[in-house]
C-alpha cells in the first residue's frame, strides 16, 4: 500500500501571501502604465466589501479602501493558493508552476465571466493585464508552494 502525501498548509499560506503580493504589485504597475492610475486594482478589490461607490474617479489612495482591498485580495489569494496546493501537491515543481499558471488562467475566466454576474463592474476591467496577472499568480503560488513544501506522508487507507 502506497503512503498518501499530506498538503503542507503552512507552505500554501505563505505561497498565497507571496503570490498575492506579486499579483497586486504587477496589476497595479501595469494598470498605472496603461490605464493611468495605480489604485484602480485596489478599488476594484475593495468594491467587493464596500460596494461600487468606491469605483468612480478619481482613483486615488484612501486608507479605508486600501485596507478593504487588502483584506479581500489576500483572503482570496490564500484560499486559491491552498486550493492549488491541494490539487497539485503530489507532482513537483514543474507541475506546480505550469498547473498553477493554468489554475490562474481558470481563475481569470471565473472572475470575469461568473463573478461579474454579481459584481458587474468587474467586466469592464477584463483585459490582458488581468489575464497576465492571474497566470503569474497561479504560477508563483504553485512554484512557491513546491519550493517551501515539507513532504510528509501517512499510510493510505483502503
PDB file of N, CA and C in Angstrom, residues 21-110:
ATOM      1  N   UNK A  21       0.897  39.157  -3.228  1.00  0.00           N
ATOM      2  CA  UNK A  21       1.618  40.435  -3.226  1.00  0.00           C
ATOM      3  C   UNK A  21       2.173  40.741  -4.616  1.00  0.00           C
ATOM      4  N   UNK A  22       2.747  39.744  -5.272  1.00  0.00           N
ATOM      5  CA  UNK A  22       3.276  39.948  -6.623  1.00  0.00           C
ATOM      6  C   UNK A  22       2.140  40.272  -7.590  1.00  0.00           C
ATOM      7  N   UNK A  23       1.016  39.544  -7.480  1.00  0.00           N
ATOM      8  CA  UNK A  23      -0.151  39.832  -8.324  1.00  0.00           C
ATOM      9  C   UNK A  23      -0.559  41.290  -8.164  1.00  0.00           C
ATOM     10  N   UNK A  24      -0.703  41.728  -6.920  1.00  0.00           N
ATOM     11  CA  UNK A  24      -1.168  43.084  -6.645  1.00  0.00           C
ATOM     12  C   UNK A  24      -0.193  44.116  -7.209  1.00  0.00           C
ATOM     13  N   UNK A  25       1.087  43.933  -6.973  1.00  0.00           N
ATOM     14  CA  UNK A  25       2.086  44.878  -7.485  1.00  0.00           C
ATOM     15  C   UNK A  25       2.133  44.891  -9.006  1.00  0.00           C
ATOM     16  N   UNK A  26       2.089  43.711  -9.624  1.00  0.00           N
ATOM     17  CA  UNK A  26       2.103  43.625 -11.083  1.00  0.00           C
ATOM     18  C   UNK A  26       0.869  44.290 -11.683  1.00  0.00           C
ATOM     19  N   UNK A  27      -0.300  43.965 -11.155  1.00  0.00           N
ATOM     20  CA  UNK A  27      -1.544  44.548 -11.671  1.00  0.00           C
ATOM     21  C   UNK A  27      -1.566  46.060 -11.457  1.00  0.00           C
ATOM     22  N   UNK A  28      -1.085  46.520 -10.310  1.00  0.00           N
ATOM     23  CA  UNK A  28      -1.050  47.967 -10.044  1.00  0.00           C
ATOM     24  C   UNK A  28      -0.090  48.668 -11.004  1.00  0.00           C
ATOM     25  N   UNK A  29       1.090  48.089 -11.206  1.00  0.00           N
ATOM     26  CA  UNK A  29       2.074  48.688 -12.110  1.00  0.00           C
ATOM     27  C   UNK A  29       1.544  48.753 -13.541  1.00  0.00           C
ATOM     28  N   UNK A  30       1.017  47.636 -14.034  1.00  0.00           N
ATOM     29  CA  UNK A  30       0.511  47.612 -15.408  1.00  0.00           C
ATOM     30  C   UNK A  30      -0.700  48.523 -15.587  1.00  0.00           C
ATOM     31  N   UNK A  31      -1.561  48.564 -14.579  1.00  0.00           N
ATOM     32  CA  UNK A  31      -2.726  49.440 -14.654  1.00  0.00           C
ATOM     33  C   UNK A  31      -2.291  50.904 -14.653  1.00  0.00           C
ATOM     34  N   UNK A  32      -1.308  51.242 -13.823  1.00  0.00           N
ATOM     35  CA  UNK A  32      -0.805  52.619 -13.808  1.00  0.00           C
ATOM     36  C   UNK A  32      -0.213  52.987 -15.168  1.00  0.00           C
ATOM     37  N   UNK A  33       0.530  52.076 -15.744  1.00  0.00           N
ATOM     38  CA  UNK A  33       1.194  52.344 -17.028  1.00  0.00           C
ATOM     39  C   UNK A  33       0.204  52.466 -18.189  1.00  0.00           C
ATOM     40  N   UNK A  34      -0.792  51.587 -18.233  1.00  0.00           N
ATOM     41  CA  UNK A  34      -1.670  51.542 -19.402  1.00  0.00           C
ATOM     42  C   UNK A  34      -3.050  52.160 -19.182  1.00  0.00           C
ATOM     43  N   UNK A  35      -3.466  52.326 -17.945  1.00  0.00           N
ATOM     44  CA  UNK A  35      -4.784  52.909 -17.664  1.00  0.00           C
ATOM     45  C   UNK A  35      -4.638  54.299 -17.057  1.00  0.00           C
ATOM     46  N   UNK A  36      -3.567  54.508 -16.291  1.00  0.00           N
ATOM     47  CA  UNK A  36      -3.305  55.836 -15.774  1.00  0.00           C
ATOM     48  C   UNK A  36      -3.417  55.999 -14.275  1.00  0.00           C
ATOM     49  N   UNK A  37      -3.859  54.975 -13.556  1.00  0.00           N
ATOM     50  CA  UNK A  37      -3.957  55.095 -12.108  1.00  0.00           C
ATOM     51  C   UNK A  37      -3.486  53.818 -11.432  1.00  0.00           C
ATOM     52  N   UNK A  38      -2.680  53.998 -10.432  1.00  0.00           N
ATOM     53  CA  UNK A  38      -2.154  52.898  -9.637  1.00  0.00           C
ATOM     54  C   UNK A  38      -3.243  52.219  -8.809  1.00  0.00           C
ATOM     55  N   UNK A  39      -4.294  52.940  -8.475  1.00  0.00           N
ATOM     56  CA  UNK A  39      -5.250  52.489  -7.468  1.00  0.00           C
ATOM     57  C   UNK A  39      -6.501  51.835  -8.035  1.00  0.00           C
ATOM     58  N   UNK A  40      -6.606  51.676  -9.336  1.00  0.00           N
ATOM     59  CA  UNK A  40      -7.785  51.043  -9.931  1.00  0.00           C
ATOM     60  C   UNK A  40      -7.972  49.632  -9.392  1.00  0.00           C
ATOM     61  N   UNK A  41      -6.895  48.875  -9.311  1.00  0.00           N
ATOM     62  CA  UNK A  41      -6.962  47.478  -8.875  1.00  0.00           C
ATOM     63  C   UNK A  41      -7.405  47.379  -7.414  1.00  0.00           C
ATOM     64  N   UNK A  42      -6.855  48.240  -6.562  1.00  0.00           N
ATOM     65  CA  UNK A  42      -7.240  48.173  -5.153  1.00  0.00           C
ATOM     66  C   UNK A  42      -8.692  48.591  -4.966  1.00  0.00           C
ATOM     67  N   UNK A  43      -9.141  49.561  -5.717  1.00  0.00           N
ATOM     68  CA  UNK A  43     -10.543  49.981  -5.614  1.00  0.00           C
ATOM     69  C   UNK A  43     -11.477  48.878  -6.113  1.00  0.00           C
ATOM     70  N   UNK A  44     -11.050  48.166  -7.135  1.00  0.00           N
ATOM     71  CA  UNK A  44     -11.853  47.050  -7.635  1.00  0.00           C
ATOM     72  C   UNK A  44     -11.993  45.973  -6.562  1.00  0.00           C
ATOM     73  N   UNK A  45     -10.885  45.593  -5.926  1.00  0.00           N
ATOM     74  CA  UNK A  45     -10.943  44.584  -4.862  1.00  0.00           C
ATOM     75  C   UNK A  45     -11.772  45.084  -3.685  1.00  0.00           C
ATOM     76  N   UNK A  46     -11.593  46.342  -3.315  1.00  0.00           N
ATOM     77  CA  UNK A  46     -12.345  46.912  -2.182  1.00  0.00           C
ATOM     78  C   UNK A  46     -13.839  46.945  -2.462  1.00  0.00           C
ATOM     79  N   UNK A  47     -14.209  47.042  -3.719  1.00  0.00           N
ATOM     80  CA  UNK A  47     -15.636  47.124  -4.071  1.00  0.00           C
ATOM     81  C   UNK A  47     -16.404  45.865  -3.686  1.00  0.00           C
ATOM     82  N   UNK A  48     -15.715  44.761  -3.504  1.00  0.00           N
ATOM     83  CA  UNK A  48     -16.375  43.529  -3.069  1.00  0.00           C
ATOM     84  C   UNK A  48     -16.953  43.720  -1.668  1.00  0.00           C
ATOM     85  N   UNK A  49     -16.235  44.436  -0.807  1.00  0.00           N
ATOM     86  CA  UNK A  49     -16.717  44.715   0.554  1.00  0.00           C
ATOM     87  C   UNK A  49     -17.497  46.019   0.655  1.00  0.00           C
ATOM     88  N   UNK A  50     -17.028  47.039  -0.054  1.00  0.00           N
ATOM     89  CA  UNK A  50     -17.564  48.383   0.133  1.00  0.00           C
ATOM     90  C   UNK A  50     -18.601  48.801  -0.905  1.00  0.00           C
ATOM     91  N   UNK A  51     -18.769  47.993  -1.951  1.00  0.00           N
ATOM     92  CA  UNK A  51     -19.735  48.323  -2.998  1.00  0.00           C
ATOM     93  C   UNK A  51     -19.135  49.185  -4.087  1.00  0.00           C
ATOM     94  N   UNK A  52     -19.919  49.422  -5.122  1.00  0.00           N
ATOM     95  CA  UNK A  52     -19.407  50.127  -6.305  1.00  0.00           C
ATOM     96  C   UNK A  52     -19.179  51.619  -6.071  1.00  0.00           C
ATOM     97  N   UNK A  53     -19.564  52.125  -4.927  1.00  0.00           N
ATOM     98  CA  UNK A  53     -19.362  53.550  -4.636  1.00  0.00           C
ATOM     99  C   UNK A  53     -17.879  53.922  -4.580  1.00  0.00           C
ATOM    100  N   UNK A  54     -16.988  52.942  -4.367  1.00  0.00           N
ATOM    101  CA  UNK A  54     -15.548  53.244  -4.299  1.00  0.00           C
ATOM    102  C   UNK A  54     -14.896  53.297  -5.681  1.00  0.00           C
ATOM    103  N   UNK A  55     -15.634  53.012  -6.737  1.00  0.00           N
ATOM    104  CA  UNK A  55     -15.040  52.909  -8.063  1.00  0.00           C
ATOM    105  C   UNK A  55     -14.901  54.214  -8.843  1.00  0.00           C
ATOM    106  N   UNK A  56     -15.813  55.158  -8.736  1.00  0.00           N
ATOM    107  CA  UNK A  56     -15.716  56.329  -9.627  1.00  0.00           C
ATOM    108  C   UNK A  56     -14.416  57.109  -9.454  1.00  0.00           C
ATOM    109  N   UNK A  57     -13.972  57.716 -10.554  1.00  0.00           N
ATOM    110  CA  UNK A  57     -12.756  58.541 -10.492  1.00  0.00           C
ATOM    111  C   UNK A  57     -12.955  59.723  -9.549  1.00  0.00           C
ATOM    112  N   UNK A  58     -11.909  60.302  -9.039  1.00  0.00           N
ATOM    113  CA  UNK A  58     -10.532  59.888  -9.319  1.00  0.00           C
ATOM    114  C   UNK A  58     -10.146  58.682  -8.474  1.00  0.00           C
ATOM    115  N   UNK A  59      -9.401  57.762  -9.087  1.00  0.00           N
ATOM    116  CA  UNK A  59      -8.952  56.563  -8.383  1.00  0.00           C
ATOM    117  C   UNK A  59      -7.680  56.910  -7.622  1.00  0.00           C
ATOM    118  N   UNK A  60      -7.877  57.446  -6.439  1.00  0.00           N
ATOM    119  CA  UNK A  60      -6.751  57.864  -5.604  1.00  0.00           C
ATOM    120  C   UNK A  60      -6.645  56.948  -4.390  1.00  0.00           C
ATOM    121  N   UNK A  61      -5.585  57.125  -3.625  1.00  0.00           N
ATOM    122  CA  UNK A  61      -5.368  56.313  -2.433  1.00  0.00           C
ATOM    123  C   UNK A  61      -6.220  56.819  -1.275  1.00  0.00           C
ATOM    124  N   UNK A  62      -6.910  55.891  -0.621  1.00  0.00           N
ATOM    125  CA  UNK A  62      -7.535  56.165   0.676  1.00  0.00           C
ATOM    126  C   UNK A  62      -7.260  54.952   1.555  1.00  0.00           C
ATOM    127  N   UNK A  63      -7.036  55.200   2.828  1.00  0.00           N
ATOM    128  CA  UNK A  63      -6.669  54.126   3.752  1.00  0.00           C
ATOM    129  C   UNK A  63      -7.766  53.071   3.837  1.00  0.00           C
ATOM    130  N   UNK A  64      -9.025  53.488   3.999  1.00  0.00           N
ATOM    131  CA  UNK A  64     -10.134  52.540   4.132  1.00  0.00           C
ATOM    132  C   UNK A  64     -10.279  51.640   2.922  1.00  0.00           C
ATOM    133  N   UNK A  65     -10.162  52.231   1.749  1.00  0.00           N
ATOM    134  CA  UNK A  65     -10.264  51.450   0.512  1.00  0.00           C
ATOM    135  C   UNK A  65      -9.106  50.466   0.416  1.00  0.00           C
ATOM    136  N   UNK A  66      -7.907  50.922   0.760  1.00  0.00           N
ATOM    137  CA  UNK A  66      -6.743  50.045   0.681  1.00  0.00           C
ATOM    138  C   UNK A  66      -6.845  48.882   1.669  1.00  0.00           C
ATOM    139  N   UNK A  67      -7.291  49.147   2.879  1.00  0.00           N
ATOM    140  CA  UNK A  67      -7.441  48.089   3.889  1.00  0.00           C
ATOM    141  C   UNK A  67      -8.493  47.072   3.423  1.00  0.00           C
ATOM    142  N   UNK A  68      -9.626  47.557   2.928  1.00  0.00           N
ATOM    143  CA  UNK A  68     -10.671  46.648   2.424  1.00  0.00           C
ATOM    144  C   UNK A  68     -10.132  45.813   1.263  1.00  0.00           C
ATOM    145  N   UNK A  69      -9.386  46.449   0.362  1.00  0.00           N
ATOM    146  CA  UNK A  69      -8.800  45.731  -0.776  1.00  0.00           C
ATOM    147  C   UNK A  69      -7.822  44.663  -0.304  1.00  0.00           C
ATOM    148  N   UNK A  70      -6.995  45.004   0.676  1.00  0.00           N
ATOM    149  CA  UNK A  70      -6.013  44.044   1.191  1.00  0.00           C
ATOM    150  C   UNK A  70      -6.702  42.848   1.831  1.00  0.00           C
ATOM    151  N   UNK A  71      -7.748  43.093   2.598  1.00  0.00           N
ATOM    152  CA  UNK A  71      -8.496  42.000   3.237  1.00  0.00           C
ATOM    153  C   UNK A  71      -9.069  41.056   2.187  1.00  0.00           C
ATOM    154  N   UNK A  72      -9.760  41.614   1.204  1.00  0.00           N
ATOM    155  CA  UNK A  72     -10.373  40.787   0.146  1.00  0.00           C
ATOM    156  C   UNK A  72      -9.303  40.076  -0.663  1.00  0.00           C
ATOM    157  N   UNK A  73      -8.317  40.839  -1.118  1.00  0.00           N
ATOM    158  CA  UNK A  73      -7.305  40.277  -2.014  1.00  0.00           C
ATOM    159  C   UNK A  73      -6.500  39.160  -1.353  1.00  0.00           C
ATOM    160  N   UNK A  74      -6.021  39.392  -0.131  1.00  0.00           N
ATOM    161  CA  UNK A  74      -5.185  38.373   0.492  1.00  0.00           C
ATOM    162  C   UNK A  74      -5.989  37.185   1.003  1.00  0.00           C
ATOM    163  N   UNK A  75      -7.228  37.389   1.385  1.00  0.00           N
ATOM    164  CA  UNK A  75      -8.084  36.243   1.743  1.00  0.00           C
ATOM    165  C   UNK A  75      -8.283  35.344   0.524  1.00  0.00           C
ATOM    166  N   UNK A  76      -8.574  35.948  -0.619  1.00  0.00           N
ATOM    167  CA  UNK A  76      -8.740  35.166  -1.848  1.00  0.00           C
ATOM    168  C   UNK A  76      -7.424  34.529  -2.275  1.00  0.00           C
ATOM    169  N   UNK A  77      -6.332  35.266  -2.177  1.00  0.00           N
ATOM    170  CA  UNK A  77      -5.020  34.732  -2.571  1.00  0.00           C
ATOM    171  C   UNK A  77      -4.643  33.512  -1.745  1.00  0.00           C
ATOM    172  N   UNK A  78      -4.853  33.594  -0.444  1.00  0.00           N
ATOM    173  CA  UNK A  78      -4.536  32.456   0.428  1.00  0.00           C
ATOM    174  C   UNK A  78      -5.462  31.285   0.120  1.00  0.00           C
ATOM    175  N   UNK A  79      -6.739  31.556  -0.041  1.00  0.00           N
ATOM    176  CA  UNK A  79      -7.696  30.489  -0.358  1.00  0.00           C
ATOM    177  C   UNK A  79      -7.377  29.799  -1.671  1.00  0.00           C
ATOM    178  N   UNK A  80      -7.081  30.588  -2.706  1.00  0.00           N
ATOM    179  CA  UNK A  80      -6.769  29.996  -4.009  1.00  0.00           C
ATOM    180  C   UNK A  80      -5.430  29.265  -3.983  1.00  0.00           C
ATOM    181  N   UNK A  81      -4.479  29.775  -3.243  1.00  0.00           N
ATOM    182  CA  UNK A  81      -3.193  29.093  -3.120  1.00  0.00           C
ATOM    183  C   UNK A  81      -3.359  27.752  -2.406  1.00  0.00           C
ATOM    184  N   UNK A  82      -4.203  27.720  -1.382  1.00  0.00           N
ATOM    185  CA  UNK A  82      -4.476  26.447  -0.689  1.00  0.00           C
ATOM    186  C   UNK A  82      -5.142  25.451  -1.636  1.00  0.00           C
ATOM    187  N   UNK A  83      -6.013  25.938  -2.492  1.00  0.00           N
ATOM    188  CA  UNK A  83      -6.652  25.064  -3.473  1.00  0.00           C
ATOM    189  C   UNK A  83      -5.629  24.542  -4.484  1.00  0.00           C
ATOM    190  N   UNK A  84      -4.752  25.417  -4.950  1.00  0.00           N
ATOM    191  CA  UNK A  84      -3.684  24.988  -5.857  1.00  0.00           C
ATOM    192  C   UNK A  84      -2.820  23.920  -5.180  1.00  0.00           C
ATOM    193  N   UNK A  85      -2.441  24.161  -3.930  1.00  0.00           N
ATOM    194  CA  UNK A  85      -1.622  23.195  -3.198  1.00  0.00           C
ATOM    195  C   UNK A  85      -2.349  21.859  -3.051  1.00  0.00           C
ATOM    196  N   UNK A  86      -3.628  21.901  -2.723  1.00  0.00           N
ATOM    197  CA  UNK A  86      -4.407  20.674  -2.545  1.00  0.00           C
ATOM    198  C   UNK A  86      -4.457  19.858  -3.834  1.00  0.00           C
ATOM    199  N   UNK A  87      -4.635  20.529  -4.952  1.00  0.00           N
ATOM    200  CA  UNK A  87      -4.770  19.827  -6.234  1.00  0.00           C
ATOM    201  C   UNK A  87      -3.413  19.362  -6.768  1.00  0.00           C
ATOM    202  N   UNK A  88      -2.374  20.178  -6.629  1.00  0.00           N
ATOM    203  CA  UNK A  88      -1.117  19.919  -7.332  1.00  0.00           C
ATOM    204  C   UNK A  88       0.044  19.431  -6.464  1.00  0.00           C
ATOM    205  N   UNK A  89      -0.153  19.234  -5.177  1.00  0.00           N
ATOM    206  CA  UNK A  89       0.975  18.991  -4.278  1.00  0.00           C
ATOM    207  C   UNK A  89       1.734  17.686  -4.508  1.00  0.00           C
ATOM    208  N   UNK A  90       1.213  16.786  -5.269  1.00  0.00           N
ATOM    209  CA  UNK A  90       1.871  15.488  -5.432  1.00  0.00           C
ATOM    210  C   UNK A  90       2.874  15.429  -6.587  1.00  0.00           C
ATOM    211  N   UNK A  91       2.917  16.458  -7.435  1.00  0.00           N
ATOM    212  CA  UNK A  91       3.626  16.295  -8.704  1.00  0.00           C
ATOM    213  C   UNK A  91       4.895  17.112  -8.884  1.00  0.00           C
ATOM    214  N   UNK A  92       5.309  17.881  -7.940  1.00  0.00           N
ATOM    215  CA  UNK A  92       6.595  18.562  -8.034  1.00  0.00           C
ATOM    216  C   UNK A  92       6.554  19.952  -8.644  1.00  0.00           C
ATOM    217  N   UNK A  93       7.744  20.516  -8.805  1.00  0.00           N
ATOM    218  CA  UNK A  93       7.916  21.922  -9.175  1.00  0.00           C
ATOM    219  C   UNK A  93       7.358  22.270 -10.554  1.00  0.00           C
ATOM    220  N   UNK A  94       7.672  21.492 -11.565  1.00  0.00           N
ATOM    221  CA  UNK A  94       7.228  21.831 -12.927  1.00  0.00           C
ATOM    222  C   UNK A  94       5.707  21.843 -13.009  1.00  0.00           C
ATOM    223  N   UNK A  95       5.077  20.828 -12.475  1.00  0.00           N
ATOM    224  CA  UNK A  95       3.612  20.778 -12.477  1.00  0.00           C
ATOM    225  C   UNK A  95       3.044  21.872 -11.575  1.00  0.00           C
ATOM    226  N   UNK A  96       3.739  22.164 -10.473  1.00  0.00           N
ATOM    227  CA  UNK A  96       3.296  23.252  -9.600  1.00  0.00           C
ATOM    228  C   UNK A  96       3.237  24.573 -10.345  1.00  0.00           C
ATOM    229  N   UNK A  97       4.275  24.871 -11.124  1.00  0.00           N
ATOM    230  CA  UNK A  97       4.328  26.137 -11.857  1.00  0.00           C
ATOM    231  C   UNK A  97       3.364  26.135 -13.039  1.00  0.00           C
ATOM    232  N   UNK A  98       3.444  25.112 -13.889  1.00  0.00           N
ATOM    233  CA  UNK A  98       2.577  25.082 -15.079  1.00  0.00           C
ATOM    234  C   UNK A  98       1.109  24.865 -14.710  1.00  0.00           C
ATOM    235  N   UNK A  99       0.864  23.934 -13.789  1.00  0.00           N
ATOM    236  CA  UNK A  99      -0.506  23.710 -13.333  1.00  0.00           C
ATOM    237  C   UNK A  99      -1.061  24.927 -12.611  1.00  0.00           C
ATOM    238  N   UNK A 100      -0.193  25.591 -11.820  1.00  0.00           N
ATOM    239  CA  UNK A 100      -0.606  26.814 -11.144  1.00  0.00           C
ATOM    240  C   UNK A 100      -0.973  27.908 -12.128  1.00  0.00           C
ATOM    241  N   UNK A 101      -0.173  28.052 -13.196  1.00  0.00           N
ATOM    242  CA  UNK A 101      -0.477  29.055 -14.223  1.00  0.00           C
ATOM    243  C   UNK A 101      -1.824  28.768 -14.882  1.00  0.00           C
ATOM    244  N   UNK A 102      -2.076  27.496 -15.185  1.00  0.00           N
ATOM    245  CA  UNK A 102      -3.376  27.124 -15.769  1.00  0.00           C
ATOM    246  C   UNK A 102      -4.519  27.383 -14.788  1.00  0.00           C
ATOM    247  N   UNK A 103      -4.269  27.109 -13.526  1.00  0.00           N
ATOM    248  CA  UNK A 103      -5.266  27.401 -12.491  1.00  0.00           C
ATOM    249  C   UNK A 103      -5.517  28.904 -12.432  1.00  0.00           C
ATOM    250  N   UNK A 104      -4.455  29.709 -12.494  1.00  0.00           N
ATOM    251  CA  UNK A 104      -4.600  31.166 -12.504  1.00  0.00           C
ATOM    252  C   UNK A 104      -5.418  31.649 -13.689  1.00  0.00           C
ATOM    253  N   UNK A 105      -5.175  31.065 -14.853  1.00  0.00           N
ATOM    254  CA  UNK A 105      -5.978  31.420 -16.040  1.00  0.00           C
ATOM    255  C   UNK A 105      -7.437  31.041 -15.842  1.00  0.00           C
ATOM    256  N   UNK A 106      -7.669  29.892 -15.217  1.00  0.00           N
ATOM    257  CA  UNK A 106      -9.050  29.487 -14.911  1.00  0.00           C
ATOM    258  C   UNK A 106      -9.707  30.489 -13.973  1.00  0.00           C
ATOM    259  N   UNK A 107      -8.963  30.959 -12.978  1.00  0.00           N
ATOM    260  CA  UNK A 107      -9.496  31.969 -12.057  1.00  0.00           C
ATOM    261  C   UNK A 107      -9.870  33.245 -12.806  1.00  0.00           C
ATOM    262  N   UNK A 108      -9.049  33.624 -13.759  1.00  0.00           N
ATOM    263  CA  UNK A 108      -9.352  34.818 -14.565  1.00  0.00           C
ATOM    264  C   UNK A 108     -10.709  34.659 -15.242  1.00  0.00           C
ATOM    265  N   UNK A 109     -10.916  33.522 -15.896  1.00  0.00           N
ATOM    266  CA  UNK A 109     -12.175  33.323 -16.612  1.00  0.00           C
ATOM    267  C   UNK A 109     -13.360  33.230 -15.651  1.00  0.00           C
ATOM    268  N   UNK A 110     -13.153  32.621 -14.496  1.00  0.00           N
ATOM    269  CA  UNK A 110     -14.214  32.563 -13.489  1.00  0.00           C
ATOM    270  C   UNK A 110     -14.509  33.972 -12.964  1.00  0.00           C
TER     271      UNK A 110
END
